[in-house]
Tab-separated table of C-alpha atoms and ligand atoms in Angstrom:
chain	number	residue	atom	x	y	z
A	116	UNK	CA	-33.215	264.456	-27.974
A	117	UNK	CA	-29.465	264.474	-27.368
A	118	UNK	CA	-28.061	261.826	-25.084
A	119	UNK	CA	-26.704	264.481	-22.664
A	120	UNK	CA	-30.154	265.987	-22.294
A	121	UNK	CA	-31.738	262.559	-21.877
A	122	UNK	CA	-29.180	261.505	-19.270
A	123	UNK	CA	-29.673	264.683	-17.275
A	124	UNK	CA	-33.387	264.166	-17.169
A	125	UNK	CA	-33.133	260.541	-16.302
A	126	UNK	CA	-30.952	261.520	-13.342
A	127	UNK	CA	-33.421	264.200	-12.247
A	128	UNK	CA	-36.373	261.819	-12.568
A	129	UNK	CA	-34.687	258.940	-10.801
A	130	UNK	CA	-33.004	260.875	-8.006
A	131	UNK	CA	-35.332	263.808	-7.540
A	132	UNK	CA	-37.969	262.395	-5.197
A	133	UNK	CA	-37.411	264.911	-2.415
A	134	UNK	CA	-36.909	267.707	-4.948
A	135	UNK	CA	-40.317	266.939	-6.459
A	136	UNK	CA	-41.889	266.800	-3.031
A	137	UNK	CA	-40.564	270.195	-1.860
A	138	UNK	CA	-40.934	271.838	-5.264
A	139	UNK	CA	-44.447	270.496	-5.816
A	140	UNK	CA	-45.731	271.839	-2.491
A	141	UNK	CA	-44.198	275.274	-3.043
A	142	UNK	CA	-45.398	275.561	-6.623
A	143	UNK	CA	-48.911	274.519	-5.623
A	144	UNK	CA	-48.958	277.239	-2.961
A	145	UNK	CA	-47.677	279.850	-5.429
A	146	UNK	CA	-50.293	278.874	-7.985
A	147	UNK	CA	-53.096	279.093	-5.435
A	148	UNK	CA	-51.910	282.507	-4.290
A	149	UNK	CA	-51.680	283.702	-7.893
A	150	UNK	CA	-55.264	282.638	-8.582
A	151	UNK	CA	-56.542	284.284	-5.384
A	152	UNK	CA	-54.663	287.531	-6.093
A	153	UNK	CA	-56.055	287.745	-9.619
A	154	UNK	CA	-59.559	286.962	-8.345
A	155	UNK	CA	-59.362	290.070	-6.136
A	156	UNK	CA	-59.287	292.248	-9.237
A	157	UNK	CA	-62.565	293.509	-10.683
A	158	UNK	CA	-61.779	292.159	-14.109
A	159	UNK	CA	-58.491	290.278	-14.258
A	160	UNK	CA	-59.210	288.878	-17.716
A	161	UNK	CA	-59.673	292.338	-19.169
A	162	UNK	CA	-56.416	293.445	-17.512
A	163	UNK	CA	-54.602	290.492	-19.083
A	164	UNK	CA	-56.016	291.407	-22.498
A	165	UNK	CA	-54.830	294.958	-21.980
A	166	UNK	CA	-51.377	293.780	-20.914
A	167	UNK	CA	-51.116	291.568	-24.001
A	168	UNK	CA	-52.070	294.472	-26.274
A	169	UNK	CA	-49.644	296.875	-24.589
A	170	UNK	CA	-46.759	294.414	-24.818
A	171	UNK	CA	-47.582	293.633	-28.428
A	172	UNK	CA	-47.564	297.308	-29.318
A	173	UNK	CA	-44.323	298.083	-27.419
A	174	UNK	CA	-42.382	295.143	-28.800
A	175	UNK	CA	-43.541	296.037	-32.329
A	176	UNK	CA	-41.931	299.470	-31.725
A	177	UNK	CA	-38.921	298.158	-29.838
A	178	UNK	CA	-36.105	299.934	-31.765
A	179	UNK	CA	-37.890	303.288	-31.526
A	180	UNK	CA	-38.742	302.883	-27.823
A	181	UNK	CA	-35.222	301.758	-26.954
A	182	UNK	CA	-33.727	304.769	-28.669
A	183	UNK	CA	-36.072	307.095	-26.869
A	184	UNK	CA	-35.367	305.392	-23.551
A	185	UNK	CA	-31.602	305.752	-24.056
A	186	UNK	CA	-31.956	309.432	-25.012
A	187	UNK	CA	-34.077	310.238	-21.958
A	188	UNK	CA	-31.878	308.241	-19.583
A	189	UNK	CA	-28.766	310.022	-20.877
A	190	UNK	CA	-30.511	313.366	-20.586
A	191	UNK	CA	-31.108	312.487	-16.913
A	192	UNK	CA	-27.380	311.814	-16.463
A	193	UNK	CA	-27.097	308.033	-16.985
A	194	UNK	CA	-24.503	306.376	-19.223
A	195	UNK	CA	-26.114	303.912	-21.636
A	196	UNK	CA	-24.168	300.997	-23.153
A	197	UNK	CA	-25.612	298.765	-25.877
A	198	UNK	CA	-24.213	295.219	-25.858
A	199	UNK	CA	-24.741	292.953	-28.865
A	200	UNK	CA	-23.919	289.819	-26.870
A	201	UNK	CA	-22.845	288.533	-23.494
A	202	UNK	CA	-19.199	289.250	-24.141
A	203	UNK	CA	-19.842	292.927	-24.867
A	204	UNK	CA	-22.115	293.198	-21.826
A	205	UNK	CA	-19.483	291.685	-19.522
A	206	UNK	CA	-16.813	293.916	-21.013
A	207	UNK	CA	-18.940	297.040	-20.437
A	208	UNK	CA	-19.521	296.147	-16.768
A	209	UNK	CA	-15.880	295.234	-16.145
A	210	UNK	CA	-14.664	298.444	-17.801
A	211	UNK	CA	-16.772	300.535	-15.396
A	212	UNK	CA	-15.735	298.408	-12.421
A	213	UNK	CA	-12.054	298.681	-13.336
A	214	UNK	CA	-12.284	302.431	-13.818
A	215	UNK	CA	-13.462	302.667	-10.213
A	216	UNK	CA	-11.003	300.032	-8.950
A	217	UNK	CA	-13.956	298.081	-7.566
A	218	UNK	CA	-13.171	295.223	-5.208
A	219	UNK	CA	-16.497	294.425	-3.583
A	220	UNK	CA	-19.686	294.273	-5.654
A	221	UNK	CA	-23.127	293.937	-4.073
A	222	UNK	CA	-25.605	292.478	-6.481
A	223	UNK	CA	-29.377	292.097	-6.604
A	224	UNK	CA	-30.999	289.094	-8.295
A	225	UNK	CA	-30.877	289.397	-12.064
A	226	UNK	CA	-31.586	286.703	-14.625
A	227	UNK	CA	-29.895	288.587	-17.446
A	228	UNK	CA	-26.702	288.718	-15.352
A	229	UNK	CA	-27.005	284.937	-14.960
A	230	UNK	CA	-27.530	284.663	-18.715
A	231	UNK	CA	-24.289	286.497	-19.542
A	232	UNK	CA	-22.248	284.799	-16.786
A	233	UNK	CA	-21.441	288.109	-15.110
A	234	UNK	CA	-20.434	286.869	-11.667
A	235	UNK	CA	-17.695	284.569	-12.858
A	236	UNK	CA	-16.361	287.299	-15.179
A	237	UNK	CA	-16.200	289.788	-12.295
A	238	UNK	CA	-14.526	287.233	-10.063
A	239	UNK	CA	-12.013	286.407	-12.783
A	240	UNK	CA	-11.249	290.140	-12.912
A	241	UNK	CA	-10.416	290.065	-9.198
A	242	UNK	CA	-13.645	291.283	-7.620
A	243	UNK	CA	-15.724	289.721	-4.875
A	244	UNK	CA	-19.413	289.522	-5.730
A	245	UNK	CA	-21.992	289.244	-2.982
A	246	UNK	CA	-25.500	288.179	-3.975
A	247	UNK	CA	-27.860	290.074	-1.678
A	248	UNK	CA	-31.193	288.415	-2.454
A	249	UNK	CA	-31.634	285.804	0.286
A	250	UNK	CA	-32.400	282.897	-2.045
A	251	UNK	CA	-29.743	283.937	-4.522
A	252	UNK	CA	-27.194	284.177	-1.694
A	253	UNK	CA	-28.046	280.616	-0.636
A	254	UNK	CA	-27.490	279.461	-4.218
A	255	UNK	CA	-24.202	281.343	-4.406
A	256	UNK	CA	-23.024	279.738	-1.158
A	257	UNK	CA	-24.119	276.343	-2.439
A	258	UNK	CA	-22.448	276.775	-5.838
A	259	UNK	CA	-25.746	276.216	-7.656
A	260	UNK	CA	-27.531	278.370	-10.244
A	261	UNK	CA	-31.066	279.556	-9.404
A	262	UNK	CA	-33.709	276.871	-9.829
A	263	UNK	CA	-36.530	279.263	-10.697
A	264	UNK	CA	-36.601	282.766	-12.192
A	265	UNK	CA	-38.519	284.187	-9.219
A	266	UNK	CA	-37.509	281.876	-6.366
A	267	UNK	CA	-33.844	280.966	-6.843
A	268	UNK	CA	-33.777	278.569	-3.860
A	269	UNK	CA	-37.384	277.489	-3.531
A	270	UNK	CA	-36.364	273.823	-3.679
A	271	UNK	CA	-34.394	274.141	-0.434
A	272	UNK	CA	-35.972	272.965	2.810
A	273	UNK	CA	-34.931	273.941	6.341
A	274	UNK	CA	-32.237	271.261	6.487
A	275	UNK	CA	-30.708	272.604	3.276
A	276	UNK	CA	-30.804	276.145	4.608
A	277	UNK	CA	-29.080	275.155	7.815
A	278	UNK	CA	-26.376	273.308	5.889
A	279	UNK	CA	-25.804	276.194	3.486
A	280	UNK	CA	-25.730	278.927	6.119
A	281	UNK	CA	-23.380	276.874	8.279
A	282	UNK	CA	-20.870	277.394	5.474
A	283	UNK	CA	-21.180	281.143	6.101
A	284	UNK	CA	-20.705	280.759	9.864
A	285	UNK	CA	-24.276	280.199	11.076
A	286	UNK	CA	-24.546	277.946	14.113
A	287	UNK	CA	-28.030	278.844	15.412
A	288	UNK	CA	-31.256	276.848	15.488
A	289	UNK	CA	-33.186	275.549	12.503
A	290	UNK	CA	-35.496	278.535	12.675
A	291	UNK	CA	-36.305	280.665	9.601
A	292	UNK	CA	-36.397	283.904	11.603
A	293	UNK	CA	-32.994	283.316	13.161
A	294	UNK	CA	-31.510	282.335	9.808
A	295	UNK	CA	-32.977	285.377	8.074
A	296	UNK	CA	-31.625	287.646	10.798
A	297	UNK	CA	-28.176	286.098	10.310
A	298	UNK	CA	-28.351	286.778	6.560
A	299	UNK	CA	-29.600	290.318	7.154
A	300	UNK	CA	-26.627	291.154	9.374
A	301	UNK	CA	-24.187	289.755	6.821
A	302	UNK	CA	-25.741	291.899	4.060
A	303	UNK	CA	-25.962	295.043	6.156
A	304	UNK	CA	-22.263	294.842	6.928
A	305	UNK	CA	-21.395	294.560	3.236
A	306	UNK	CA	-23.531	297.336	1.707
A	307	UNK	CA	-21.513	300.315	3.027
A	308	UNK	CA	-18.272	298.593	1.995
A	309	UNK	CA	-19.301	297.954	-1.614
A	310	UNK	CA	-17.647	299.907	-4.414
A	311	UNK	CA	-20.256	298.979	-6.954
A	312	UNK	CA	-23.897	297.888	-6.943
A	313	UNK	CA	-25.343	295.794	-9.766
A	314	UNK	CA	-29.046	295.171	-10.362
A	315	UNK	CA	-31.260	293.845	-13.107
A	316	UNK	CA	-34.189	295.848	-14.457
A	317	UNK	CA	-37.824	294.779	-14.466
A	318	UNK	CA	-39.022	297.540	-16.763
A	319	UNK	CA	-37.498	300.592	-18.462
A	320	UNK	CA	-39.946	303.428	-19.130
A	321	UNK	CA	-39.223	304.892	-22.523
A	322	UNK	CA	-41.024	308.205	-22.064
A	323	UNK	CA	-38.853	309.329	-19.123
A	324	UNK	CA	-35.764	307.086	-19.192
A	325	UNK	CA	-36.788	305.582	-15.837
A	326	UNK	CA	-35.795	302.163	-14.487
A	327	UNK	CA	-38.334	300.152	-12.458
A	328	UNK	CA	-36.779	297.510	-10.204
A	329	UNK	CA	-38.965	295.477	-7.846
A	330	UNK	CA	-37.953	293.445	-4.823
A	331	UNK	CA	-39.394	292.128	-1.600
A	332	UNK	CA	-36.282	292.333	0.524
A	333	UNK	CA	-35.140	295.908	-0.038
A	334	UNK	CA	-31.773	294.666	-1.286
A	335	UNK	CA	-32.202	296.109	-4.793
A	336	UNK	CA	-32.631	299.549	-3.210
A	337	UNK	CA	-29.464	299.058	-1.174
A	338	UNK	CA	-27.510	297.843	-4.212
A	339	UNK	CA	-28.687	300.712	-6.395
A	340	UNK	CA	-28.571	303.448	-3.776
A	341	UNK	CA	-25.669	302.886	-1.390
A	342	UNK	CA	-22.507	302.365	-3.524
A	343	UNK	CA	-21.223	305.354	-5.463
A	344	UNK	CA	-21.716	303.532	-8.774
A	345	UNK	CA	-24.816	301.641	-9.871
A	346	UNK	CA	-24.828	299.428	-12.956
A	347	UNK	CA	-28.250	298.239	-14.156
A	348	UNK	CA	-28.211	295.381	-16.664
A	349	UNK	CA	-31.337	294.819	-18.743
A	350	UNK	CA	-32.508	292.676	-21.618
A	351	UNK	CA	-33.544	294.969	-24.467
A	352	UNK	CA	-37.166	293.762	-24.313
A	353	UNK	CA	-37.621	295.241	-20.802
A	354	UNK	CA	-38.594	298.575	-22.325
A	355	UNK	CA	-42.201	299.784	-21.964
A	356	UNK	CA	-43.726	302.713	-23.768
A	357	UNK	CA	-45.289	304.600	-20.884
A	358	UNK	CA	-46.062	304.814	-17.187
A	359	UNK	CA	-49.569	303.538	-17.957
A	360	UNK	CA	-48.089	300.346	-19.390
A	361	UNK	CA	-45.794	300.065	-16.380
A	362	UNK	CA	-48.789	300.391	-14.056
A	363	UNK	CA	-50.642	297.501	-15.735
A	364	UNK	CA	-47.580	295.242	-15.874
A	365	UNK	CA	-46.535	295.868	-12.265
A	366	UNK	CA	-50.027	294.974	-11.135
A	367	UNK	CA	-49.892	291.655	-12.989
A	368	UNK	CA	-46.246	290.883	-12.235
A	369	UNK	CA	-46.495	290.709	-8.451
A	370	UNK	CA	-49.844	288.922	-8.515
A	371	UNK	CA	-48.645	286.318	-10.983
A	372	UNK	CA	-45.227	285.855	-9.394
A	373	UNK	CA	-46.202	285.228	-5.798
A	374	UNK	CA	-49.778	286.323	-5.217
A	375	UNK	CA	-48.986	289.784	-3.844
A	376	UNK	CA	-50.996	292.828	-4.908
A	377	UNK	CA	-47.671	294.672	-4.955
A	378	UNK	CA	-44.057	293.873	-4.166
A	379	UNK	CA	-42.730	295.382	-0.928
A	380	UNK	CA	-40.371	297.707	-2.818
A	381	UNK	CA	-40.809	299.326	-6.216
A	382	UNK	CA	-37.700	301.362	-7.033
A	383	UNK	CA	-38.088	303.997	-9.742
A	384	UNK	CA	-34.751	305.438	-10.815
A	385	UNK	CA	-34.259	308.279	-13.288
A	386	UNK	CA	-30.587	309.123	-13.609
A	387	UNK	CA	-27.969	309.189	-10.855
A	388	UNK	CA	-28.086	311.339	-7.719
A	389	UNK	CA	-28.692	315.043	-8.382
A	390	UNK	CA	-27.130	317.941	-6.519
A	391	UNK	CA	-30.081	318.361	-4.190
A	392	UNK	CA	-30.380	314.613	-3.429
A	393	UNK	CA	-29.022	313.451	-0.092
A	394	UNK	CA	-28.449	309.877	-1.227
A	395	UNK	CA	-27.923	307.865	-4.362
A	396	UNK	CA	-25.071	306.852	-6.662
A	397	UNK	CA	-22.863	309.421	-8.317
A	398	UNK	CA	-22.857	307.380	-11.513
A	399	UNK	CA	-25.541	305.278	-13.136
A	400	UNK	CA	-24.678	302.964	-16.027
A	401	UNK	CA	-27.344	301.073	-17.950
A	402	UNK	CA	-26.211	298.072	-20.004
A	403	UNK	CA	-28.814	297.061	-22.592
A	404	UNK	CA	-28.271	293.481	-23.725
A	405	UNK	CA	-29.355	291.975	-27.041
A	406	UNK	CA	-27.674	288.537	-26.975
A	407	UNK	CA	-30.046	286.887	-29.446
A	408	UNK	CA	-33.200	288.867	-28.699
A	409	UNK	CA	-33.020	290.565	-32.114
A	410	UNK	CA	-33.409	287.118	-33.661
A	411	UNK	CA	-36.727	286.735	-31.867
A	412	UNK	CA	-37.948	290.032	-33.336
A	413	UNK	CA	-39.813	289.294	-36.539
A	414	UNK	CA	-39.684	285.536	-35.942
A	415	UNK	CA	-42.657	283.233	-35.363
A	416	UNK	CA	-41.780	283.457	-31.645
A	417	UNK	CA	-41.687	287.250	-31.271
A	418	UNK	CA	-44.394	287.094	-28.607
A	419	UNK	CA	-41.852	285.533	-26.238
A	420	UNK	CA	-40.397	289.044	-25.938
A	421	UNK	CA	-43.645	290.090	-24.206
A	422	UNK	CA	-42.614	288.055	-21.148
A	423	UNK	CA	-42.486	289.912	-17.829
A	424	UNK	CA	-40.585	287.079	-16.040
A	425	UNK	CA	-43.269	286.343	-13.467
A	426	UNK	CA	-42.574	282.595	-13.368
A	427	UNK	CA	-46.257	281.564	-13.455
A	428	UNK	CA	-45.732	279.303	-16.476
A	429	UNK	CA	-42.971	277.438	-14.617
A	430	UNK	CA	-45.237	276.856	-11.623
A	431	UNK	CA	-47.971	275.438	-13.862
A	432	UNK	CA	-45.737	273.245	-16.027
A	433	UNK	CA	-45.830	269.478	-15.284
A	434	UNK	CA	-42.347	269.019	-16.738
A	435	UNK	CA	-40.840	271.767	-14.589
A	436	UNK	CA	-42.526	270.243	-11.563
A	437	UNK	CA	-40.786	266.934	-12.264
A	438	UNK	CA	-37.261	268.039	-13.128
A	439	UNK	CA	-37.048	271.572	-11.642
A	440	UNK	CA	-35.060	274.361	-13.266
A	441	UNK	CA	-31.765	272.490	-13.016
A	442	UNK	CA	-33.095	269.718	-15.264
A	443	UNK	CA	-33.018	272.196	-18.153
A	444	UNK	CA	-29.367	273.149	-17.439
A	445	UNK	CA	-30.025	276.587	-18.888
A	446	UNK	CA	-30.486	280.037	-17.349
A	447	UNK	CA	-34.166	280.195	-18.248
A	448	UNK	CA	-36.201	277.095	-17.537
A	449	UNK	CA	-39.849	276.101	-17.808
A	450	UNK	CA	-41.975	276.820	-20.866
A	451	UNK	CA	-40.644	280.343	-21.466
A	452	UNK	CA	-37.084	279.075	-21.076
A	453	UNK	CA	-37.737	276.316	-23.594
A	454	UNK	CA	-39.003	278.906	-26.073
A	455	UNK	CA	-36.326	281.607	-25.732
A	456	UNK	CA	-33.191	279.602	-24.965
A	457	UNK	CA	-32.717	278.316	-28.541
A	458	UNK	CA	-32.492	281.982	-29.594
A	459	UNK	CA	-30.203	283.088	-26.750
A	460	UNK	CA	-27.827	280.144	-26.565
A	461	UNK	CA	-25.917	278.016	-29.039
A	462	UNK	CA	-25.106	275.368	-26.437
A	463	UNK	CA	-25.667	271.766	-27.536
A	464	UNK	CA	-29.192	270.684	-26.732
A	465	UNK	CA	-30.634	274.233	-26.634
A	466	UNK	CA	-32.691	273.669	-29.782
A	467	UNK	CA	-34.235	270.548	-28.226
A	468	UNK	CA	-35.659	272.329	-25.190
A	469	UNK	CA	-39.115	272.793	-26.790
A	470	UNK	CA	-39.473	269.016	-26.277
A	471	UNK	CA	-39.464	269.647	-22.523
A	472	UNK	CA	-43.201	270.062	-22.593
A	473	UNK	CA	-46.323	267.962	-22.474
A	474	UNK	CA	-48.057	270.618	-24.622
A	475	UNK	CA	-50.920	270.567	-22.131
A	476	UNK	CA	-51.318	274.350	-22.410
A	477	UNK	CA	-51.241	275.029	-18.648
A	478	UNK	CA	-48.454	277.568	-19.246
A	479	UNK	CA	-50.541	279.512	-21.740
A	480	UNK	CA	-53.482	279.623	-19.330
A	481	UNK	CA	-51.246	280.916	-16.522
A	482	UNK	CA	-49.427	283.602	-18.499
A	483	UNK	CA	-50.598	287.072	-17.405
A	484	UNK	CA	-49.727	288.642	-20.765
A	485	UNK	CA	-51.314	285.804	-22.738
A	486	UNK	CA	-48.244	284.530	-24.572
A	487	UNK	CA	-49.406	281.430	-26.506
A	488	UNK	CA	-46.560	279.373	-25.084
A	489	UNK	CA	-47.779	275.988	-26.315
A	490	UNK	CA	-47.853	277.311	-29.878
A	491	UNK	CA	-44.369	278.768	-29.535
A	492	UNK	CA	-43.146	275.432	-28.183
A	493	UNK	CA	-44.572	273.729	-31.259
A	494	UNK	CA	-42.847	276.291	-33.479
A	495	UNK	CA	-39.598	275.528	-31.629
A	496	UNK	CA	-40.057	271.818	-32.256
A	497	UNK	CA	-40.618	272.470	-35.936
A	498	UNK	CA	-37.363	274.430	-36.100
A	499	UNK	CA	-35.503	271.698	-34.206
A	500	UNK	CA	-36.652	269.038	-36.679
A	501	UNK	CA	-35.794	271.053	-39.783
A	502	UNK	CA	-32.603	269.059	-40.027
A	503	UNK	CA	-34.293	265.645	-39.863
A	504	UNK	CA	-33.658	263.379	-42.840
A	505	UNK	CA	-36.351	262.157	-45.240
A	506	UNK	CA	-36.403	258.677	-43.697
A	507	UNK	CA	-36.990	260.045	-40.201
A	508	UNK	CA	-39.705	262.407	-41.390
A	509	UNK	CA	-41.437	259.566	-43.250
A	510	UNK	CA	-41.247	257.251	-40.221
A	511	UNK	CA	-42.853	259.810	-37.931
A	512	UNK	CA	-45.514	260.660	-40.517
A	513	UNK	CA	-46.451	256.978	-40.800
A	514	UNK	CA	-46.484	256.641	-37.019
A	515	UNK	CA	-48.749	259.694	-36.636
A	516	UNK	CA	-51.072	258.366	-39.329
A	517	UNK	CA	-51.233	254.897	-37.769
A	518	UNK	CA	-51.870	256.066	-34.236
A	519	UNK	CA	-54.524	258.490	-35.389
A	520	UNK	CA	-56.651	255.441	-36.109
A	521	UNK	CA	-58.117	253.756	-33.023
A	522	UNK	CA	-58.175	250.283	-34.645
A	523	UNK	CA	-54.530	250.432	-35.718
A	524	UNK	CA	-53.611	251.849	-32.337
A	525	UNK	CA	-55.336	248.940	-30.602
A	526	UNK	CA	-53.450	246.455	-32.792
A	527	UNK	CA	-50.132	248.104	-32.085
A	528	UNK	CA	-48.026	247.823	-28.962
A	529	UNK	CA	-50.431	249.976	-27.002
A	530	UNK	CA	-53.148	247.449	-27.578
A	531	UNK	CA	-51.093	244.602	-26.182
A	532	UNK	CA	-51.224	245.945	-22.670
A	533	UNK	CA	-48.645	247.303	-20.293
A	534	UNK	CA	-45.926	246.861	-19.330
A	535	UNK	CA	-45.005	244.200	-21.873
A	536	UNK	CA	-45.957	246.455	-24.775
A	537	UNK	CA	-43.123	248.872	-24.066
A	538	UNK	CA	-40.488	246.186	-24.441
A	539	UNK	CA	-42.133	244.871	-27.631
A	540	UNK	CA	-41.954	248.218	-29.375
A	541	UNK	CA	-39.068	248.666	-31.814
A	542	UNK	CA	-36.543	251.477	-31.329
A	543	UNK	CA	-36.909	254.469	-31.189
A	544	UNK	CA	-40.454	253.899	-29.842
A	545	UNK	CA	-39.115	251.757	-27.005
A	546	UNK	CA	-37.279	254.740	-25.533
A	547	UNK	CA	-40.290	256.960	-26.058
A	548	UNK	CA	-42.477	254.518	-24.168
A	549	UNK	CA	-40.261	254.585	-21.071
A	550	UNK	CA	-41.927	256.621	-18.338
A	551	UNK	CA	-45.346	256.180	-19.948
A	552	UNK	CA	-47.972	253.619	-19.054
A	553	UNK	CA	-49.877	251.994	-21.894
A	554	UNK	CA	-53.431	251.142	-20.943
A	555	UNK	CA	-55.178	248.286	-22.656
A	556	UNK	CA	-58.703	249.144	-23.657
A	557	UNK	CA	-60.966	247.380	-26.151
A	558	UNK	CA	-64.297	247.976	-27.834
A	559	UNK	CA	-66.608	250.772	-26.851
A	560	UNK	CA	-64.792	251.454	-23.597
A	561	UNK	CA	-61.561	251.832	-25.497
A	562	UNK	CA	-63.125	254.140	-28.067
A	563	UNK	CA	-64.781	256.272	-25.424
A	564	UNK	CA	-61.540	256.666	-23.528
A	565	UNK	CA	-59.607	257.326	-26.723
A	566	UNK	CA	-61.953	260.184	-27.548
A	567	UNK	CA	-61.535	261.592	-24.064
A	568	UNK	CA	-57.764	261.421	-24.461
A	569	UNK	CA	-57.381	258.957	-21.595
A	570	UNK	CA	-55.783	256.084	-23.451
A	571	UNK	CA	-52.211	257.140	-22.908
A	572	UNK	CA	-51.492	257.999	-19.292
A	573	UNK	CA	-48.286	259.826	-18.564
A	574	UNK	CA	-46.687	259.000	-15.287
B	272	SF4	S1	-44.098	283.527	-20.283
B	272	SF4	FE1	-45.810	284.485	-19.200
B	272	SF4	S2	-46.129	283.184	-17.404
B	272	SF4	FE2	-44.074	282.678	-18.193
B	272	SF4	S3	-42.678	283.987	-17.050
B	272	SF4	FE3	-43.222	285.086	-18.932
B	272	SF4	S4	-44.969	286.382	-18.390
B	272	SF4	FE4	-44.759	284.863	-16.771
C-alpha cells in the first residue's frame, strides 16, 4: 500500500472517533431499514435473482442497448453526446452551457458528475453552480466531496449543520425543521433564475429512450423541468433493456438505499417539452460517459457494471464504517468503489483500493443485484500485485504456507502473545500487525479457536 494511502488511513483511524460514532449509528439504521423493507416483499431473494439476471443480460448487450437508447432518445427530440472520458464529457456540457450563455446552473446530486469534476469545470468557465440536494448543498458549502454515494452528508450531526448553514446566512435554532425550511427557501429562489439544470440518471430505458431519475426532495424534478435547458449526465452502464427491468431495479434500489418501498419522486423523461406540454425544458441533452467503463466490459470484473448505486455495500462494510468515504479519497468509496475505481481512475493509489477490505463478504450479502464483490476485490488485488517482484511473491507464499499450519503459527510471533509479538515481527509484518491484536492460544483451545477463525482478532 502506498505511503499516501497509509497516511490518509492512519489519520482517519486516529482522528475519526466522532466520525465513526455518527457514521456507525446512521449506517446501522440504514441497514436495519433495508432489511425490514426487503422482508416486506413476498420473495425478496427471488427478486434479487431476477435483478441479477436482468443486469447480466443487459450489460452483455450494452453496445446494442446503448445504440437503441440513443436512437429512441433522439427520435423523441433529445440531443445525445457520447463522451469517451471525463474531458470530453465536461467539454460537451460546457459547449451547451456556453451556447446558452448560462450563468446560474442548478444541479441535482450526481456521482458521475463528481467523477468527471464537472462543478469545478463549470465554475472555471464562469458559471455559478448550486447543488440542490440538501446533503450535497451542505457538502458544497463545506468544501467537501460527498462521503457516501446515497447520503452525501450523513456524517454531519446537528452542530455541523448549524455551522455549515451559518455560512449561508442561517441564524436560527439548532432544529432540523427550521434548517430544512431555510434550505428550501434558498433553493426555491434559485430555480426560476437558473439558465441550465443538470442531473444524473439512475436508469435509461433502451426501448423508449426514457430517463428515470429518482429523488426524495423533488429537486431533480425542479432541475430537469424548470430551466429551459436540461443536461442529463449518465454513466454508460445505466442503460436497461426494458420497462420491466426498470420496475424490478427501482423496487430494489429504494429498499436497499434507505429502506423505502419507493422514493418520493420518480421522474420519467422522454425527450424535451412537446408543443402541447405546459412545462418542461425546450432542450434536453444526454451526455453518456464511458471514462474507463469499456475496460470493465469483458474483464474479470464486468459484474461491477451491474451496480445500481444503492450504497448498501458501503453501509455493510467494516472498513467503510471505520474510515468513511473520505478515507478512500476517490469519488466512489466502499466495496464497489474499491472495485471500479482502478478502472475509472489512474490516480496514484487507485489500484491499491481493493486492499480496503476485510474480505468478510458482508458487501456481497447486502448487494441487491448479487454482485460477488468479495471475489471482484480479490481479482483487483491480483491485478495490483501483478507488478510484484519474484522475491516479494516468494516471501508472501512462504508466509501463507507457514501460517496455514497451526503449529508454525503458534511458534511464530502470534504465538508469543500480544502486544509484544507485534514489535518482534520483522518488517513488513510489523506494519501489518499494527491495528490487529494477536491472541495467544495453546493446545486444544488454540486449535479449536483457529478452526473457528477466532485466533486473529481485528480491532
Ligand atoms: S455494488 Fe451492489 S450493494 Fe454496492 S452500491 Fe452497487 S448495487 Fe448497491
